[in-house]
Amino acid sequence: MRRLLLEGGGQRSIFTVGVLDCFMDEGISFDEIYGISAGALTASSYVSGDRGRALKQMEMFTGDKNYISIRNRFKTGSVFNWEYILKKIPDELLPMNYEAFRQNPTKLFAGAYECETGRTVYFPVKDLEGDFEKKVLQATASLPYFSEIVSIGEYHYMDGGIGDSFALSAFRDDGAKTLLVETQDPTFEKEETRRMFPSDIYYRKYPHLVHDYAARPANYNNDRIKAKQLEKEGKLLILEPANPVEVSKTESDIQKLKDLYEEGYRCAEEKMPEIRKYLEI
């Protein structure tokens, strides 16, 4: 059993795109993939076998106000135009191989934060054309303040990174070979950031969300320590940028994005002997 865990990070996930493109070139596959936020979205092109597609999407649509903009927040409730991102782009503007995705035996799961309970729920993503899957992919990347809360069944969901930045809650000590892709360098520590509005007022209906969003910097840093410990114990292998990342979640500098993509590809390429040995390939 081979399992892949993917951190989010918005535009920083271009590092993961580089890693996954290298995996495609090297014929590296996994039985299960658990993605958080942009990590889940990035994994879609990997599972569909669309090598280079995720990079091309960032090149084509970064800076496009129909893609990500404050204008969208007022028009649709989210800075991300989900109809554009999850339908128009993969259907028309940059077609995705939906059939290859459906036929791939790899199981993809997207983690979303359940506002009522504080759990991170991993939903199966089986068909990128399905309305349920589109809602799941919207939910996993719906950032507080920047996006609307997404309703799935009787519960409400937001960005999976609120409760589980590295998909570590999907980690199981069951003998599976587990690889984790992070999008920050080893020295990075998340710090408190100024909130747009007090979360205890803005999200007062969801006390778990208020608590966990406030605790996210500490939880993120603790999870990084936990991941490092698991790596020391030989229970997972981590791929991460070697140097501090100067790409923001909403980065619009195409050259910075290309450079981080190249770093991701190079990281996977240089570690390929270790990766193959660890995965027993």
PDB file of C-alpha atoms in Angstrom:
ATOM      1  CA  MET A   1       0.000   0.000   0.000  1.00  0.00           C
ATOM      2  CA  ARG A   2       1.354   3.418  -1.013  1.00  0.00           C
ATOM      3  CA  ARG A   3      -0.262   6.577   0.404  1.00  0.00           C
ATOM      4  CA  LEU A   4       0.331  10.221  -0.548  1.00  0.00           C
ATOM      5  CA  LEU A   5      -0.511  13.191   1.726  1.00  0.00           C
ATOM      6  CA  LEU A   6      -0.631  16.704   0.233  1.00  0.00           C
ATOM      7  CA  GLU A   7      -0.527  20.002   2.094  1.00  0.00           C
ATOM      8  CA  GLY A   8      -2.444  22.974   0.665  1.00  0.00           C
ATOM      9  CA  GLY A   9      -1.083  26.509   0.521  1.00  0.00           C
ATOM     10  CA  GLY A  10      -2.935  28.194  -2.338  1.00  0.00           C
ATOM     11  CA  GLN A  11      -0.545  29.184  -5.129  1.00  0.00           C
ATOM     12  CA  ARG A  12       2.329  27.615  -3.180  1.00  0.00           C
ATOM     13  CA  SER A  13       0.900  24.278  -4.273  1.00  0.00           C
ATOM     14  CA  ILE A  14       2.777  24.867  -7.533  1.00  0.00           C
ATOM     15  CA  PHE A  15       5.667  23.197  -5.682  1.00  0.00           C
ATOM     16  CA  THR A  16       3.472  20.094  -5.383  1.00  0.00           C
ATOM     17  CA  VAL A  17       2.633  20.351  -9.084  1.00  0.00           C
ATOM     18  CA  GLY A  18       6.342  20.057  -9.864  1.00  0.00           C
ATOM     19  CA  VAL A  19       6.657  17.020  -7.601  1.00  0.00           C
ATOM     20  CA  LEU A  20       3.649  15.299  -9.162  1.00  0.00           C
ATOM     21  CA  ASP A  21       4.768  16.012 -12.725  1.00  0.00           C
ATOM     22  CA  CYS A  22       8.084  14.369 -11.867  1.00  0.00           C
ATOM     23  CA  PHE A  23       6.184  11.400 -10.430  1.00  0.00           C
ATOM     24  CA  MET A  24       4.271  11.068 -13.698  1.00  0.00           C
ATOM     25  CA  ASP A  25       7.497  11.183 -15.687  1.00  0.00           C
ATOM     26  CA  GLU A  26       8.968   8.492 -13.424  1.00  0.00           C
ATOM     27  CA  GLY A  27       5.852   6.298 -13.372  1.00  0.00           C
ATOM     28  CA  ILE A  28       5.321   6.746  -9.605  1.00  0.00           C
ATOM     29  CA  SER A  29       1.746   6.012  -8.495  1.00  0.00           C
ATOM     30  CA  PHE A  30      -0.132   5.646  -5.208  1.00  0.00           C
ATOM     31  CA  ASP A  31      -3.056   3.605  -3.970  1.00  0.00           C
ATOM     32  CA  GLU A  32      -4.496   6.503  -1.956  1.00  0.00           C
ATOM     33  CA  ILE A  33      -4.085  10.267  -2.027  1.00  0.00           C
ATOM     34  CA  TYR A  34      -5.322  12.571   0.739  1.00  0.00           C
ATOM     35  CA  GLY A  35      -5.272  16.243  -0.206  1.00  0.00           C
ATOM     36  CA  ILE A  36      -5.961  19.373   1.783  1.00  0.00           C
ATOM     37  CA  SER A  37      -7.273  22.496   0.046  1.00  0.00           C
ATOM     38  CA  ALA A  38      -5.107  23.269  -3.027  1.00  0.00           C
ATOM     39  CA  GLY A  39      -3.401  19.927  -2.461  1.00  0.00           C
ATOM     40  CA  ALA A  40      -6.617  18.123  -3.381  1.00  0.00           C
ATOM     41  CA  LEU A  41      -7.175  20.324  -6.431  1.00  0.00           C
ATOM     42  CA  THR A  42      -3.604  19.773  -7.582  1.00  0.00           C
ATOM     43  CA  ALA A  43      -3.969  16.006  -7.201  1.00  0.00           C
ATOM     44  CA  SER A  44      -6.848  15.966  -9.689  1.00  0.00           C
ATOM     45  CA  SER A  45      -4.578  16.492 -12.704  1.00  0.00           C
ATOM     46  CA  TYR A  46      -2.169  13.874 -11.344  1.00  0.00           C
ATOM     47  CA  VAL A  47      -4.900  11.245 -11.062  1.00  0.00           C
ATOM     48  CA  SER A  48      -6.221  12.116 -14.534  1.00  0.00           C
ATOM     49  CA  GLY A  49      -2.703  11.751 -15.955  1.00  0.00           C
ATOM     50  CA  ASP A  50      -2.738  15.288 -17.366  1.00  0.00           C
ATOM     51  CA  ARG A  51       0.986  15.903 -17.078  1.00  0.00           C
ATOM     52  CA  GLY A  52       1.757  19.651 -17.171  1.00  0.00           C
ATOM     53  CA  ARG A  53      -1.894  20.671 -16.990  1.00  0.00           C
ATOM     54  CA  ALA A  54      -1.834  22.150 -13.466  1.00  0.00           C
ATOM     55  CA  LEU A  55       1.186  24.305 -14.317  1.00  0.00           C
ATOM     56  CA  LYS A  56      -0.443  25.472 -17.527  1.00  0.00           C
ATOM     57  CA  GLN A  57      -3.607  26.377 -15.610  1.00  0.00           C
ATOM     58  CA  MET A  58      -1.644  28.628 -13.270  1.00  0.00           C
ATOM     59  CA  GLU A  59       0.179  30.199 -16.227  1.00  0.00           C
ATOM     60  CA  MET A  60      -3.031  30.797 -18.173  1.00  0.00           C
ATOM     61  CA  PHE A  61      -5.334  32.025 -15.432  1.00  0.00           C
ATOM     62  CA  THR A  62      -3.224  33.642 -12.707  1.00  0.00           C
ATOM     63  CA  GLY A  63      -4.214  37.303 -12.861  1.00  0.00           C
ATOM     64  CA  ASP A  64      -7.533  36.511 -14.577  1.00  0.00           C
ATOM     65  CA  LYS A  65     -10.210  38.295 -12.542  1.00  0.00           C
ATOM     66  CA  ASN A  66     -12.670  35.556 -13.487  1.00  0.00           C
ATOM     67  CA  TYR A  67     -10.377  33.109 -11.677  1.00  0.00           C
ATOM     68  CA  ILE A  68      -9.471  34.763  -8.357  1.00  0.00           C
ATOM     69  CA  SER A  69     -10.419  38.322  -7.396  1.00  0.00           C
ATOM     70  CA  ILE A  70     -12.017  40.416  -4.673  1.00  0.00           C
ATOM     71  CA  ARG A  71     -14.701  41.239  -7.242  1.00  0.00           C
ATOM     72  CA  ASN A  72     -15.742  37.599  -7.164  1.00  0.00           C
ATOM     73  CA  ARG A  73     -16.185  37.803  -3.385  1.00  0.00           C
ATOM     74  CA  PHE A  74     -18.944  40.352  -3.817  1.00  0.00           C
ATOM     75  CA  LYS A  75     -20.505  38.623  -6.833  1.00  0.00           C
ATOM     76  CA  THR A  76     -20.424  34.984  -5.734  1.00  0.00           C
ATOM     77  CA  GLY A  77     -19.489  34.979  -2.038  1.00  0.00           C
ATOM     78  CA  SER A  78     -15.932  33.755  -2.714  1.00  0.00           C
ATOM     79  CA  VAL A  79     -12.762  35.266  -4.164  1.00  0.00           C
ATOM     80  CA  PHE A  80     -12.565  31.999  -6.106  1.00  0.00           C
ATOM     81  CA  ASN A  81     -15.002  31.735  -9.000  1.00  0.00           C
ATOM     82  CA  TRP A  82     -15.816  28.054  -8.498  1.00  0.00           C
ATOM     83  CA  GLU A  83     -18.054  27.769 -11.545  1.00  0.00           C
ATOM     84  CA  TYR A  84     -15.134  29.026 -13.634  1.00  0.00           C
ATOM     85  CA  ILE A  85     -12.472  26.934 -11.846  1.00  0.00           C
ATOM     86  CA  LEU A  86     -14.336  23.632 -11.555  1.00  0.00           C
ATOM     87  CA  LYS A  87     -16.445  23.706 -14.720  1.00  0.00           C
ATOM     88  CA  LYS A  88     -15.574  26.213 -17.446  1.00  0.00           C
ATOM     89  CA  ILE A  89     -11.794  25.719 -17.290  1.00  0.00           C
ATOM     90  CA  PRO A  90     -11.690  21.879 -17.197  1.00  0.00           C
ATOM     91  CA  ASP A  91     -14.671  21.539 -19.549  1.00  0.00           C
ATOM     92  CA  GLU A  92     -13.759  24.143 -22.174  1.00  0.00           C
ATOM     93  CA  LEU A  93     -10.699  26.341 -21.685  1.00  0.00           C
ATOM     94  CA  LEU A  94      -8.157  23.733 -20.558  1.00  0.00           C
ATOM     95  CA  PRO A  95      -9.836  20.333 -20.924  1.00  0.00           C
ATOM     96  CA  MET A  96      -9.198  17.656 -18.343  1.00  0.00           C
ATOM     97  CA  ASN A  97      -9.221  13.938 -19.105  1.00  0.00           C
ATOM     98  CA  TYR A  98     -12.272  13.033 -17.025  1.00  0.00           C
ATOM     99  CA  GLU A  99     -12.428   9.478 -18.292  1.00  0.00           C
ATOM    100  CA  ALA A 100      -8.806   8.770 -17.339  1.00  0.00           C
ATOM    101  CA  PHE A 101      -9.555  10.120 -13.876  1.00  0.00           C
ATOM    102  CA  ARG A 102     -12.543   7.783 -13.508  1.00  0.00           C
ATOM    103  CA  GLN A 103     -10.547   4.791 -14.740  1.00  0.00           C
ATOM    104  CA  ASN A 104      -7.531   5.371 -12.500  1.00  0.00           C
ATOM    105  CA  PRO A 105      -7.582   2.919  -9.553  1.00  0.00           C
ATOM    106  CA  THR A 106      -5.926   5.531  -7.313  1.00  0.00           C
ATOM    107  CA  LYS A 107      -8.394   6.696  -4.658  1.00  0.00           C
ATOM    108  CA  LEU A 108      -8.453  10.467  -4.100  1.00  0.00           C
ATOM    109  CA  PHE A 109      -9.837  12.008  -0.911  1.00  0.00           C
ATOM    110  CA  ALA A 110     -10.293  15.735  -0.226  1.00  0.00           C
ATOM    111  CA  GLY A 111     -10.258  16.938   3.366  1.00  0.00           C
ATOM    112  CA  ALA A 112     -12.757  19.578   4.472  1.00  0.00           C
ATOM    113  CA  TYR A 113     -13.317  21.112   7.901  1.00  0.00           C
ATOM    114  CA  GLU A 114     -16.743  20.341   9.382  1.00  0.00           C
ATOM    115  CA  CYS A 115     -17.861  23.550  11.075  1.00  0.00           C
ATOM    116  CA  GLU A 116     -20.387  22.012  13.468  1.00  0.00           C
ATOM    117  CA  THR A 117     -18.063  19.344  14.885  1.00  0.00           C
ATOM    118  CA  GLY A 118     -14.486  20.502  14.298  1.00  0.00           C
ATOM    119  CA  ARG A 119     -13.664  17.271  12.442  1.00  0.00           C
ATOM    120  CA  THR A 120     -11.674  17.068   9.226  1.00  0.00           C
ATOM    121  CA  VAL A 121     -13.738  14.864   6.925  1.00  0.00           C
ATOM    122  CA  TYR A 122     -12.116  13.158   3.940  1.00  0.00           C
ATOM    123  CA  PHE A 123     -14.600  12.831   1.104  1.00  0.00           C
ATOM    124  CA  PRO A 124     -13.939  10.482  -1.827  1.00  0.00           C
ATOM    125  CA  VAL A 125     -13.518  12.232  -5.159  1.00  0.00           C
ATOM    126  CA  LYS A 126     -14.557   9.675  -7.776  1.00  0.00           C
ATOM    127  CA  ASP A 127     -15.823  11.744 -10.698  1.00  0.00           C
ATOM    128  CA  LEU A 128     -14.693  15.311 -11.401  1.00  0.00           C
ATOM    129  CA  GLU A 129     -17.850  15.960 -13.413  1.00  0.00           C
ATOM    130  CA  GLY A 130     -20.117  15.100 -10.483  1.00  0.00           C
ATOM    131  CA  ASP A 131     -21.960  17.828  -8.573  1.00  0.00           C
ATOM    132  CA  PHE A 132     -21.059  16.203  -5.237  1.00  0.00           C
ATOM    133  CA  GLU A 133     -17.346  16.130  -6.075  1.00  0.00           C
ATOM    134  CA  LYS A 134     -17.420  19.754  -7.214  1.00  0.00           C
ATOM    135  CA  LYS A 135     -18.920  20.733  -3.865  1.00  0.00           C
ATOM    136  CA  VAL A 136     -16.261  18.749  -2.027  1.00  0.00           C
ATOM    137  CA  LEU A 137     -13.428  20.404  -3.973  1.00  0.00           C
ATOM    138  CA  GLN A 138     -14.984  23.804  -3.330  1.00  0.00           C
ATOM    139  CA  ALA A 139     -15.306  23.045   0.374  1.00  0.00           C
ATOM    140  CA  THR A 140     -11.733  21.838   0.862  1.00  0.00           C
ATOM    141  CA  ALA A 141     -10.364  25.153  -0.467  1.00  0.00           C
ATOM    142  CA  SER A 142     -12.931  27.594   0.967  1.00  0.00           C
ATOM    143  CA  LEU A 143     -10.779  29.915   3.061  1.00  0.00           C
ATOM    144  CA  PRO A 144     -12.355  31.712   6.028  1.00  0.00           C
ATOM    145  CA  TYR A 145     -13.381  35.295   5.234  1.00  0.00           C
ATOM    146  CA  PHE A 146     -12.447  34.868   1.556  1.00  0.00           C
ATOM    147  CA  SER A 147     -15.034  32.193   0.742  1.00  0.00           C
ATOM    148  CA  GLU A 148     -18.536  31.205   1.675  1.00  0.00           C
ATOM    149  CA  ILE A 149     -19.242  28.185   3.847  1.00  0.00           C
ATOM    150  CA  VAL A 150     -20.214  25.154   1.752  1.00  0.00           C
ATOM    151  CA  SER A 151     -23.201  23.001   2.634  1.00  0.00           C
ATOM    152  CA  ILE A 152     -22.877  19.240   2.070  1.00  0.00           C
ATOM    153  CA  GLY A 153     -25.766  17.207   3.411  1.00  0.00           C
ATOM    154  CA  GLU A 154     -26.732  18.443   6.879  1.00  0.00           C
ATOM    155  CA  TYR A 155     -23.301  19.912   7.689  1.00  0.00           C
ATOM    156  CA  HIS A 156     -21.270  22.938   6.654  1.00  0.00           C
ATOM    157  CA  TYR A 157     -17.643  22.893   5.531  1.00  0.00           C
ATOM    158  CA  MET A 158     -14.633  25.118   4.987  1.00  0.00           C
ATOM    159  CA  ASP A 159     -10.944  24.839   4.101  1.00  0.00           C
ATOM    160  CA  GLY A 160      -9.486  21.544   5.278  1.00  0.00           C
ATOM    161  CA  GLY A 161      -6.344  23.259   6.524  1.00  0.00           C
ATOM    162  CA  ILE A 162      -8.234  24.740   9.475  1.00  0.00           C
ATOM    163  CA  GLY A 163      -8.083  21.411  11.256  1.00  0.00           C
ATOM    164  CA  ASP A 164      -5.467  19.398   9.388  1.00  0.00           C
ATOM    165  CA  SER A 165      -2.784  21.283   7.450  1.00  0.00           C
ATOM    166  CA  PHE A 166      -0.799  18.234   6.335  1.00  0.00           C
ATOM    167  CA  ALA A 167      -3.534  15.600   6.041  1.00  0.00           C
ATOM    168  CA  LEU A 168      -1.923  13.901   9.047  1.00  0.00           C
ATOM    169  CA  SER A 169      -5.293  12.824  10.414  1.00  0.00           C
ATOM    170  CA  ALA A 170      -5.386  10.492   7.393  1.00  0.00           C
ATOM    171  CA  PHE A 171      -2.076   8.933   8.435  1.00  0.00           C
ATOM    172  CA  ARG A 172      -2.420   5.345   9.641  1.00  0.00           C
ATOM    173  CA  ASP A 173       0.366   3.295  11.158  1.00  0.00           C
ATOM    174  CA  ASP A 174      -0.671   0.253   9.150  1.00  0.00           C
ATOM    175  CA  GLY A 175       2.554  -0.495   7.336  1.00  0.00           C
ATOM    176  CA  ALA A 176       1.655   1.606   4.299  1.00  0.00           C
ATOM    177  CA  LYS A 177       4.472   3.523   2.634  1.00  0.00           C
ATOM    178  CA  THR A 178       3.419   7.127   3.188  1.00  0.00           C
ATOM    179  CA  LEU A 179       4.863  10.165   1.442  1.00  0.00           C
ATOM    180  CA  LEU A 180       4.038  13.731   2.530  1.00  0.00           C
ATOM    181  CA  VAL A 181       4.515  16.795   0.297  1.00  0.00           C
ATOM    182  CA  GLU A 182       4.778  20.081   2.206  1.00  0.00           C
ATOM    183  CA  THR A 183       4.821  23.537   0.624  1.00  0.00           C
ATOM    184  CA  GLN A 184       7.028  25.410   3.106  1.00  0.00           C
ATOM    185  CA  ASP A 185      10.692  24.924   3.904  1.00  0.00           C
ATOM    186  CA  PRO A 186      11.855  23.066   7.070  1.00  0.00           C
ATOM    187  CA  THR A 187      12.518  26.288   9.032  1.00  0.00           C
ATOM    188  CA  PHE A 188       9.061  27.774   8.507  1.00  0.00           C
ATOM    189  CA  GLU A 189       6.836  28.467  11.530  1.00  0.00           C
ATOM    190  CA  LYS A 190       3.325  29.823  11.153  1.00  0.00           C
ATOM    191  CA  GLU A 191       2.727  33.055  13.044  1.00  0.00           C
ATOM    192  CA  GLU A 192      -0.446  34.770  14.177  1.00  0.00           C
ATOM    193  CA  THR A 193      -1.992  36.955  11.478  1.00  0.00           C
ATOM    194  CA  ARG A 194      -4.381  39.830  11.836  1.00  0.00           C
ATOM    195  CA  ARG A 195      -7.997  38.805  11.232  1.00  0.00           C
ATOM    196  CA  MET A 196     -10.262  40.796   8.950  1.00  0.00           C
ATOM    197  CA  PHE A 197     -13.055  40.622  11.543  1.00  0.00           C
ATOM    198  CA  PRO A 198     -13.194  39.003  15.004  1.00  0.00           C
ATOM    199  CA  SER A 199     -13.927  35.335  14.248  1.00  0.00           C
ATOM    200  CA  ASP A 200     -16.027  34.924  17.396  1.00  0.00           C
ATOM    201  CA  ILE A 201     -18.441  37.444  15.878  1.00  0.00           C
ATOM    202  CA  TYR A 202     -18.115  36.609  12.186  1.00  0.00           C
ATOM    203  CA  TYR A 203     -18.475  32.850  12.755  1.00  0.00           C
ATOM    204  CA  ARG A 204     -20.395  32.901  16.038  1.00  0.00           C
ATOM    205  CA  LYS A 205     -22.698  30.085  14.850  1.00  0.00           C
ATOM    206  CA  TYR A 206     -19.718  27.718  14.774  1.00  0.00           C
ATOM    207  CA  PRO A 207     -17.745  27.734  18.055  1.00  0.00           C
ATOM    208  CA  HIS A 208     -15.511  24.864  16.893  1.00  0.00           C
ATOM    209  CA  LEU A 209     -14.522  26.896  13.850  1.00  0.00           C
ATOM    210  CA  VAL A 210     -13.787  29.972  15.993  1.00  0.00           C
ATOM    211  CA  HIS A 211     -11.575  27.948  18.335  1.00  0.00           C
ATOM    212  CA  ASP A 212      -9.710  25.947  15.697  1.00  0.00           C
ATOM    213  CA  TYR A 213      -9.113  28.899  13.406  1.00  0.00           C
ATOM    214  CA  ALA A 214      -7.568  30.837  16.305  1.00  0.00           C
ATOM    215  CA  ALA A 215      -5.454  27.810  17.247  1.00  0.00           C
ATOM    216  CA  ARG A 216      -4.324  27.090  13.701  1.00  0.00           C
ATOM    217  CA  PRO A 217      -0.794  28.594  13.905  1.00  0.00           C
ATOM    218  CA  ALA A 218       0.063  26.506  16.989  1.00  0.00           C
ATOM    219  CA  ASN A 219      -1.583  23.381  15.570  1.00  0.00           C
ATOM    220  CA  TYR A 220       0.224  23.833  12.245  1.00  0.00           C
ATOM    221  CA  ASN A 221       3.604  24.096  13.945  1.00  0.00           C
ATOM    222  CA  ASN A 222       2.863  21.099  16.177  1.00  0.00           C
ATOM    223  CA  ASP A 223       1.814  19.017  13.188  1.00  0.00           C
ATOM    224  CA  ARG A 224       5.102  19.821  11.432  1.00  0.00           C
ATOM    225  CA  ILE A 225       6.956  18.533  14.484  1.00  0.00           C
ATOM    226  CA  LYS A 226       4.785  15.416  14.491  1.00  0.00           C
ATOM    227  CA  ALA A 227       5.471  14.825  10.786  1.00  0.00           C
ATOM    228  CA  LYS A 228       9.215  15.154  11.340  1.00  0.00           C
ATOM    229  CA  GLN A 229       9.037  12.633  14.174  1.00  0.00           C
ATOM    230  CA  LEU A 230       7.140  10.173  12.001  1.00  0.00           C
ATOM    231  CA  GLU A 231       9.815  10.589   9.342  1.00  0.00           C
ATOM    232  CA  LYS A 232      12.562   9.888  11.901  1.00  0.00           C
ATOM    233  CA  GLU A 233      10.695   6.710  12.840  1.00  0.00           C
ATOM    234  CA  GLY A 234      10.629   5.663   9.180  1.00  0.00           C
ATOM    235  CA  LYS A 235       6.834   5.872   9.004  1.00  0.00           C
ATOM    236  CA  LEU A 236       6.695   8.502   6.272  1.00  0.00           C
ATOM    237  CA  LEU A 237       8.948  10.378   3.867  1.00  0.00           C
ATOM    238  CA  ILE A 238       8.709  14.169   3.487  1.00  0.00           C
ATOM    239  CA  LEU A 239       9.333  16.234   0.350  1.00  0.00           C
ATOM    240  CA  GLU A 240       9.565  19.992   0.935  1.00  0.00           C
ATOM    241  CA  PRO A 241      11.196  23.134  -0.491  1.00  0.00           C
ATOM    242  CA  ALA A 242      14.837  23.491   0.540  1.00  0.00           C
ATOM    243  CA  ASN A 243      14.707  27.271   0.985  1.00  0.00           C
ATOM    244  CA  PRO A 244      12.205  29.789   2.388  1.00  0.00           C
ATOM    245  CA  VAL A 245       9.292  30.130  -0.033  1.00  0.00           C
ATOM    246  CA  GLU A 246       8.624  33.645  -1.319  1.00  0.00           C
ATOM    247  CA  VAL A 247       5.331  32.741  -2.986  1.00  0.00           C
ATOM    248  CA  SER A 248       2.126  33.852  -1.281  1.00  0.00           C
ATOM    249  CA  LYS A 249      -1.189  32.006  -1.218  1.00  0.00           C
ATOM    250  CA  THR A 250      -2.533  34.394  -3.846  1.00  0.00           C
ATOM    251  CA  GLU A 251       0.732  34.932  -5.760  1.00  0.00           C
ATOM    252  CA  SER A 252       0.367  36.568  -9.189  1.00  0.00           C
ATOM    253  CA  ASP A 253       4.041  36.684 -10.228  1.00  0.00           C
ATOM    254  CA  ILE A 254       4.264  34.014 -12.944  1.00  0.00           C
ATOM    255  CA  GLN A 255       8.055  33.783 -12.779  1.00  0.00           C
ATOM    256  CA  LYS A 256       7.971  33.118  -9.030  1.00  0.00           C
ATOM    257  CA  LEU A 257       5.418  30.372  -9.627  1.00  0.00           C
ATOM    258  CA  LYS A 258       7.508  28.805 -12.402  1.00  0.00           C
ATOM    259  CA  ASP A 259      10.595  28.900 -10.185  1.00  0.00           C
ATOM    260  CA  LEU A 260       8.758  27.134  -7.360  1.00  0.00           C
ATOM    261  CA  TYR A 261       7.401  24.556  -9.811  1.00  0.00           C
ATOM    262  CA  GLU A 262      10.957  23.867 -10.981  1.00  0.00           C
ATOM    263  CA  GLU A 263      12.092  23.520  -7.378  1.00  0.00           C
ATOM    264  CA  GLY A 264       9.352  20.954  -6.760  1.00  0.00           C
ATOM    265  CA  TYR A 265      10.304  18.971  -9.849  1.00  0.00           C
ATOM    266  CA  ARG A 266      13.990  19.133  -8.953  1.00  0.00           C
ATOM    267  CA  CYS A 267      13.311  18.099  -5.346  1.00  0.00           C
ATOM    268  CA  ALA A 268      11.478  14.957  -6.483  1.00  0.00           C
ATOM    269  CA  GLU A 269      14.039  14.223  -9.192  1.00  0.00           C
ATOM    270  CA  GLU A 270      17.007  14.490  -6.822  1.00  0.00           C
ATOM    271  CA  LYS A 271      15.285  12.366  -4.198  1.00  0.00           C
ATOM    272  CA  MET A 272      14.034   9.790  -6.676  1.00  0.00           C
ATOM    273  CA  PRO A 273      16.492   7.034  -5.635  1.00  0.00           C
ATOM    274  CA  GLU A 274      15.430   7.525  -1.999  1.00  0.00           C
ATOM    275  CA  ILE A 275      11.753   7.668  -2.990  1.00  0.00           C
ATOM    276  CA  ARG A 276      11.963   4.449  -4.998  1.00  0.00           C
ATOM    277  CA  LYS A 277      13.797   2.690  -2.187  1.00  0.00           C
ATOM    278  CA  TYR A 278      11.280   3.881   0.413  1.00  0.00           C
ATOM    279  CA  LEU A 279       8.249   2.984  -1.713  1.00  0.00           C
ATOM    280  CA  GLU A 280       9.889  -0.328  -2.627  1.00  0.00           C
ATOM    281  CA  ILE A 281       9.574   0.330  -6.341  1.00  0.00           C
TER     282      ILE A 281
END
